[in-house]
Short mmCIF file of N, CA and C in Angstrom, two decimals:
data_model
loop_
_atom_site.label_atom_id
_atom_site.label_comp_id
_atom_site.label_asym_id
_atom_site.label_seq_id
_atom_site.Cartn_x
_atom_site.Cartn_y
_atom_site.Cartn_z
N MET A 84 -5.41 22.04 -7.18
CA MET A 84 -5.44 20.75 -6.75
C MET A 84 -4.54 20.74 -5.38
N LYS A 85 -5.24 20.19 -4.52
CA LYS A 85 -4.59 19.92 -3.35
C LYS A 85 -3.92 18.57 -2.53
N THR A 86 -2.94 18.64 -1.99
CA THR A 86 -2.24 17.40 -1.87
C THR A 86 -1.67 17.11 -0.37
N GLU A 87 -2.25 16.22 0.38
CA GLU A 87 -1.92 16.13 1.60
C GLU A 87 -1.37 14.59 1.87
N LEU A 88 -0.23 14.41 2.70
CA LEU A 88 0.11 13.53 3.37
C LEU A 88 0.14 13.10 4.71
N LEU A 89 -0.21 12.00 5.19
CA LEU A 89 -0.85 11.96 6.55
C LEU A 89 -0.30 10.70 7.07
N LEU A 90 0.47 10.74 8.44
CA LEU A 90 1.06 9.66 8.83
C LEU A 90 0.27 9.27 10.27
N ARG A 91 0.06 8.15 10.24
CA ARG A 91 -0.71 7.43 11.17
C ARG A 91 0.72 6.39 11.87
N ARG A 92 1.49 6.95 13.05
CA ARG A 92 2.34 5.88 13.40
C ARG A 92 1.86 4.74 14.21
N GLY A 93 2.30 3.62 14.05
CA GLY A 93 2.01 2.67 14.66
C GLY A 93 0.47 2.30 14.54
N CYS A 94 0.18 2.30 13.31
CA CYS A 94 -1.26 2.12 12.90
C CYS A 94 -0.91 1.14 11.70
N TYR A 95 -0.90 -0.15 12.23
CA TYR A 95 -0.80 -1.33 11.14
C TYR A 95 -1.92 -1.85 10.56
N HIS A 96 -2.09 -2.27 9.32
CA HIS A 96 -3.02 -2.95 8.75
C HIS A 96 -2.63 -3.59 7.73
N ASP A 97 -3.29 -4.66 6.92
CA ASP A 97 -2.56 -5.72 6.26
C ASP A 97 -2.94 -4.79 5.21
N SER A 98 -2.38 -5.50 3.95
CA SER A 98 -2.67 -4.90 2.34
C SER A 98 -3.76 -4.82 1.87
N ALA A 99 -4.87 -5.90 2.49
CA ALA A 99 -6.11 -6.01 2.11
C ALA A 99 -7.13 -5.06 2.48
N ARG A 100 -6.51 -4.46 3.79
CA ARG A 100 -7.71 -3.23 4.60
C ARG A 100 -6.84 -2.32 4.05
N LEU A 101 -5.32 -1.94 3.47
CA LEU A 101 -5.08 -0.86 3.22
C LEU A 101 -5.88 -0.11 2.00
N MET A 102 -5.85 -1.42 1.05
CA MET A 102 -6.90 -1.44 -0.48
C MET A 102 -8.50 -0.84 -0.27
N GLN A 103 -8.75 -1.39 1.09
CA GLN A 103 -10.09 -0.94 1.07
C GLN A 103 -10.29 0.20 1.74
N VAL A 104 -9.43 0.68 2.37
CA VAL A 104 -8.99 2.26 2.93
C VAL A 104 -9.26 3.37 1.59
N SER A 105 -8.08 2.77 0.89
CA SER A 105 -7.74 3.25 -0.47
C SER A 105 -9.04 3.78 -1.36
N ARG A 106 -9.61 2.52 -1.49
CA ARG A 106 -10.87 2.42 -2.33
C ARG A 106 -11.87 3.70 -1.71
N GLU A 107 -12.47 3.38 -0.42
CA GLU A 107 -13.66 4.11 0.17
C GLU A 107 -13.15 5.58 0.13
N LEU A 108 -11.85 5.75 0.39
CA LEU A 108 -11.32 7.54 0.27
C LEU A 108 -11.63 8.15 -0.79
N SER A 109 -11.14 7.15 -2.16
CA SER A 109 -11.07 7.69 -3.48
C SER A 109 -12.62 7.77 -3.71
N PHE A 110 -13.81 7.04 -2.93
CA PHE A 110 -15.33 7.34 -3.58
C PHE A 110 -15.46 8.76 -2.92
N ARG A 111 -14.91 9.47 -2.28
CA ARG A 111 -15.33 10.72 -1.35
C ARG A 111 -15.44 11.77 -2.53
N ALA A 112 -16.69 12.49 -2.39
CA ALA A 112 -16.77 13.79 -3.39
C ALA A 112 -15.44 14.39 -3.42
N GLY A 113 -14.89 15.09 -4.71
CA GLY A 113 -13.61 16.18 -4.55
C GLY A 113 -12.29 15.37 -4.51
N VAL A 114 -12.43 14.10 -4.18
CA VAL A 114 -11.25 13.21 -4.00
C VAL A 114 -10.76 12.69 -5.46
N VAL A 115 -9.54 13.09 -5.97
CA VAL A 115 -8.92 12.66 -7.13
C VAL A 115 -8.19 11.61 -7.01
N GLU A 116 -7.63 10.98 -5.51
CA GLU A 116 -6.56 10.05 -5.55
C GLU A 116 -6.40 9.75 -4.24
N ALA A 117 -6.40 8.43 -3.59
CA ALA A 117 -6.06 8.18 -2.35
C ALA A 117 -5.46 6.91 -2.23
N VAL A 118 -4.27 6.85 -1.50
CA VAL A 118 -3.38 5.93 -1.58
C VAL A 118 -3.18 5.57 -0.27
N ALA A 119 -3.38 4.36 0.67
CA ALA A 119 -2.98 4.08 2.07
C ALA A 119 -2.08 3.00 1.53
N MET A 120 -0.82 3.11 2.52
CA MET A 120 0.26 2.04 2.36
C MET A 120 0.81 2.26 3.82
N MET A 121 1.75 0.81 4.08
CA MET A 121 2.53 1.47 5.13
C MET A 121 3.89 1.78 4.71
N GLY A 122 4.27 2.46 5.83
CA GLY A 122 5.68 3.10 5.87
C GLY A 122 7.03 2.54 5.32
N THR A 123 6.99 1.63 4.36
CA THR A 123 8.15 0.71 3.85
C THR A 123 8.78 1.50 3.20
N GLU A 124 10.09 1.14 3.08
CA GLU A 124 11.23 1.86 1.90
C GLU A 124 10.60 2.08 0.57
N VAL A 125 10.01 0.88 -0.24
CA VAL A 125 9.72 0.89 -1.04
C VAL A 125 8.33 1.43 -1.42
N ASN A 126 7.18 1.45 -0.52
CA ASN A 126 6.26 2.16 -0.28
C ASN A 126 6.36 3.38 -0.42
N ARG A 127 7.26 4.03 0.48
CA ARG A 127 7.80 5.85 0.61
C ARG A 127 7.79 6.18 -0.75
N ARG A 128 8.78 5.32 -1.23
CA ARG A 128 9.37 5.90 -2.94
C ARG A 128 8.23 5.71 -3.82
N LEU A 129 7.58 4.81 -4.02
CA LEU A 129 6.00 5.03 -4.79
C LEU A 129 5.41 6.11 -4.41
N LEU A 130 5.31 6.61 -3.05
CA LEU A 130 4.62 7.65 -2.80
C LEU A 130 4.89 8.98 -2.88
N ALA A 131 6.09 8.91 -3.23
CA ALA A 131 7.18 9.91 -3.40
C ALA A 131 7.32 10.41 -4.73
N ASP A 132 7.42 9.19 -5.77
CA ASP A 132 7.39 9.12 -6.82
C ASP A 132 5.80 9.47 -7.82
N ALA A 133 4.88 9.43 -6.69
CA ALA A 133 3.43 9.99 -7.27
C ALA A 133 3.21 11.31 -6.54
N GLY A 134 4.17 12.11 -6.23
CA GLY A 134 3.75 13.52 -5.65
C GLY A 134 3.67 13.51 -4.23
N PHE A 135 3.51 12.54 -3.52
CA PHE A 135 3.15 12.59 -1.95
C PHE A 135 4.43 12.57 -1.24
N THR A 136 4.86 14.20 -1.16
CA THR A 136 6.05 14.34 0.08
C THR A 136 5.82 14.91 0.89
N GLY A 137 7.08 15.24 1.83
CA GLY A 137 7.16 15.79 2.93
C GLY A 137 8.05 15.00 4.26
N GLY A 138 8.10 15.93 5.17
CA GLY A 138 8.99 15.46 5.94
C GLY A 138 8.28 14.28 6.90
N ASP A 139 6.78 13.98 6.94
CA ASP A 139 6.40 12.93 7.60
C ASP A 139 6.86 11.78 6.42
N LEU A 140 6.76 11.81 5.16
CA LEU A 140 7.11 10.66 4.34
C LEU A 140 8.55 9.88 5.13
N ASP A 141 9.48 10.92 5.01
CA ASP A 141 10.84 10.36 5.19
C ASP A 141 10.92 9.66 7.11
N ALA A 142 9.94 9.79 7.91
CA ALA A 142 9.73 9.86 8.87
C ALA A 142 9.35 8.49 9.45
N ALA A 143 8.46 7.87 8.40
CA ALA A 143 7.77 6.88 8.36
C ALA A 143 8.34 5.46 8.56
N THR A 144 7.89 4.69 9.41
CA THR A 144 8.50 3.45 9.53
C THR A 144 7.38 2.18 8.66
N PRO A 145 8.12 1.07 8.68
CA PRO A 145 6.95 -0.03 8.13
C PRO A 145 5.99 -0.48 9.37
N ILE A 146 5.65 0.12 10.21
CA ILE A 146 4.71 0.04 11.11
C ILE A 146 3.88 1.25 11.15
N ASP A 147 4.12 2.04 10.41
CA ASP A 147 3.12 3.22 10.24
C ASP A 147 2.57 3.30 9.04
N MET A 148 1.32 3.66 9.10
CA MET A 148 0.32 3.81 8.22
C MET A 148 0.86 5.29 7.49
N VAL A 149 0.78 5.32 6.03
CA VAL A 149 0.81 6.53 5.16
C VAL A 149 -0.18 6.72 3.96
N VAL A 150 -1.41 7.87 4.30
CA VAL A 150 -2.01 7.95 3.45
C VAL A 150 -1.62 9.20 2.27
N GLY A 151 -1.59 8.85 1.26
CA GLY A 151 -1.72 10.45 0.36
C GLY A 151 -3.02 10.66 -0.29
N LEU A 152 -3.17 11.96 -0.14
CA LEU A 152 -4.46 12.43 -0.65
C LEU A 152 -4.31 13.23 -1.71
N ARG A 153 -4.95 13.74 -2.58
CA ARG A 153 -4.98 14.68 -3.82
C ARG A 153 -6.63 14.78 -3.81
N ALA A 154 -6.72 16.14 -3.86
CA ALA A 154 -8.29 16.37 -3.84
C ALA A 154 -8.53 18.01 -4.49
N GLU A 155 -9.55 18.31 -5.02
CA GLU A 155 -10.02 19.35 -5.72
C GLU A 155 -10.02 20.49 -4.70
N SER A 156 -10.09 20.54 -3.68
CA SER A 156 -10.32 21.55 -2.67
C SER A 156 -9.76 21.26 -0.85
N ASP A 157 -9.71 22.09 -0.21
CA ASP A 157 -9.66 22.12 0.86
C ASP A 157 -10.38 21.20 1.86
N GLU A 158 -11.76 21.61 1.46
CA GLU A 158 -13.05 20.92 1.95
C GLU A 158 -13.06 19.61 1.71
N ALA A 159 -12.54 19.00 0.67
CA ALA A 159 -12.46 17.50 0.20
C ALA A 159 -11.62 16.94 1.06
N LEU A 160 -10.36 17.68 1.34
CA LEU A 160 -9.29 17.09 1.96
C LEU A 160 -9.99 16.95 3.63
N GLU A 161 -10.54 17.86 4.05
CA GLU A 161 -10.92 17.79 5.58
C GLU A 161 -11.96 16.45 5.54
N ALA A 162 -13.09 16.12 4.34
CA ALA A 162 -14.17 15.24 4.34
C ALA A 162 -13.27 13.83 4.25
N ALA A 163 -11.89 13.83 3.70
CA ALA A 163 -11.42 12.41 3.40
C ALA A 163 -10.60 12.47 4.87
N ARG A 164 -9.99 13.29 5.33
CA ARG A 164 -9.48 12.98 6.61
C ARG A 164 -10.58 12.50 7.74
N SER A 165 -11.30 13.15 7.82
CA SER A 165 -12.59 12.41 8.52
C SER A 165 -12.91 11.55 8.28
N ALA A 166 -13.26 11.03 7.22
CA ALA A 166 -13.52 9.26 6.63
C ALA A 166 -12.71 8.62 7.17
N LEU A 167 -11.48 8.88 6.76
CA LEU A 167 -10.39 8.13 7.12
C LEU A 167 -10.09 8.04 8.63
N ASP A 168 -10.61 8.80 9.77
CA ASP A 168 -10.55 8.57 10.90
C ASP A 168 -11.74 7.52 11.20
N GLY A 169 -12.95 7.67 10.69
CA GLY A 169 -13.94 6.64 10.95
C GLY A 169 -13.79 5.21 10.60
N LEU A 170 -13.11 5.04 9.27
CA LEU A 170 -12.70 3.81 8.77
C LEU A 170 -11.77 3.43 9.64
N LEU A 171 -10.66 3.70 10.51
CA LEU A 171 -9.66 3.26 11.36
C LEU A 171 -10.38 3.01 12.67
N ALA A 172 -11.48 3.74 12.73
CA ALA A 172 -12.36 3.81 14.24
C ALA A 172 -13.22 2.53 14.00
N GLY A 173 -13.30 1.58 12.65
CA GLY A 173 -14.30 0.49 12.62
C GLY A 173 -15.35 0.75 11.94
N GLY A 174 -15.85 2.34 11.75
CA GLY A 174 -16.88 2.95 11.43
C GLY A 174 -17.66 2.74 10.12
N GLY A 175 -16.19 2.19 9.11
CA GLY A 175 -16.77 1.39 8.01
C GLY A 175 -17.51 2.81 7.07
N ALA A 176 -16.79 3.86 7.11
CA ALA A 176 -17.75 5.01 6.04
C ALA A 176 -18.20 4.89 5.04
N PRO A 177 -19.37 4.99 4.51
CA PRO A 177 -20.00 4.41 3.26
C PRO A 177 -19.37 5.46 2.42
N SER A 178 -19.06 4.32 1.45
CA SER A 178 -18.71 5.05 0.05
C SER A 178 -19.67 5.84 -0.93
N HIS A 179 -19.09 6.74 -1.42
CA HIS A 179 -19.83 7.68 -2.32
C HIS A 179 -19.84 7.41 -3.39
N SER A 180 -19.71 6.29 -4.00
CA SER A 180 -19.64 5.83 -5.55
C SER A 180 -21.38 5.75 -6.03
N SER A 181 -21.22 5.87 -7.41
CA SER A 181 -22.83 6.00 -7.99
C SER A 181 -22.93 4.80 -8.18
N GLY A 182 -21.96 3.52 -8.32
CA GLY A 182 -22.41 1.88 -8.48
C GLY A 182 -22.59 1.35 -7.09
N GLY A 183 -21.75 1.55 -6.09
CA GLY A 183 -21.50 0.58 -4.77
C GLY A 183 -22.86 -0.21 -4.02
N GLY A 184 -22.23 -0.23 -3.33
CA GLY A 184 -23.30 -0.54 -2.17
C GLY A 184 -23.54 -1.93 -1.53
N GLY A 185 -23.95 -2.92 -2.19
CA GLY A 185 -23.95 -4.23 -1.42
C GLY A 185 -23.06 -4.80 -1.19
N GLU A 186 -22.02 -4.38 -0.91
CA GLU A 186 -20.64 -5.25 -0.47
C GLU A 186 -20.73 -5.45 0.65
N ALA A 187 -20.37 -6.98 1.03
CA ALA A 187 -20.03 -7.06 2.56
C ALA A 187 -18.80 -6.70 2.94
N ARG A 188 -18.64 -6.38 4.21
CA ARG A 188 -17.44 -5.74 4.82
C ARG A 188 -17.29 -7.05 6.15
N PRO A 189 -15.87 -7.32 5.86
CA PRO A 189 -15.50 -8.19 6.60
C PRO A 189 -15.41 -7.53 8.09
N GLY A 190 -15.53 -8.31 9.08
CA GLY A 190 -16.07 -7.86 10.51
C GLY A 190 -14.90 -8.25 11.26
#
């Protein structure tokens, strides 16, 4: 199992958007867990308790987005990082769930 913590400095998103990003990344093939949160003290503690640790976590501020990824392989982590970049750029990377599809995305 591979784990990675990503820090996006100054990348503020509201909780609804963060839940959407977490869900979309979780649908990626090989991704076991994906959690996107702002870098508040409480959220940093929750991420650490879930096993997402590292120097970047301690440096996160409330206006920074922190993403914890747990995947089956390095390739799955790389695909999730790329999907995250697309989601944050407004690309709304398509989910890879077997059930999804017809959800309307806020604009």
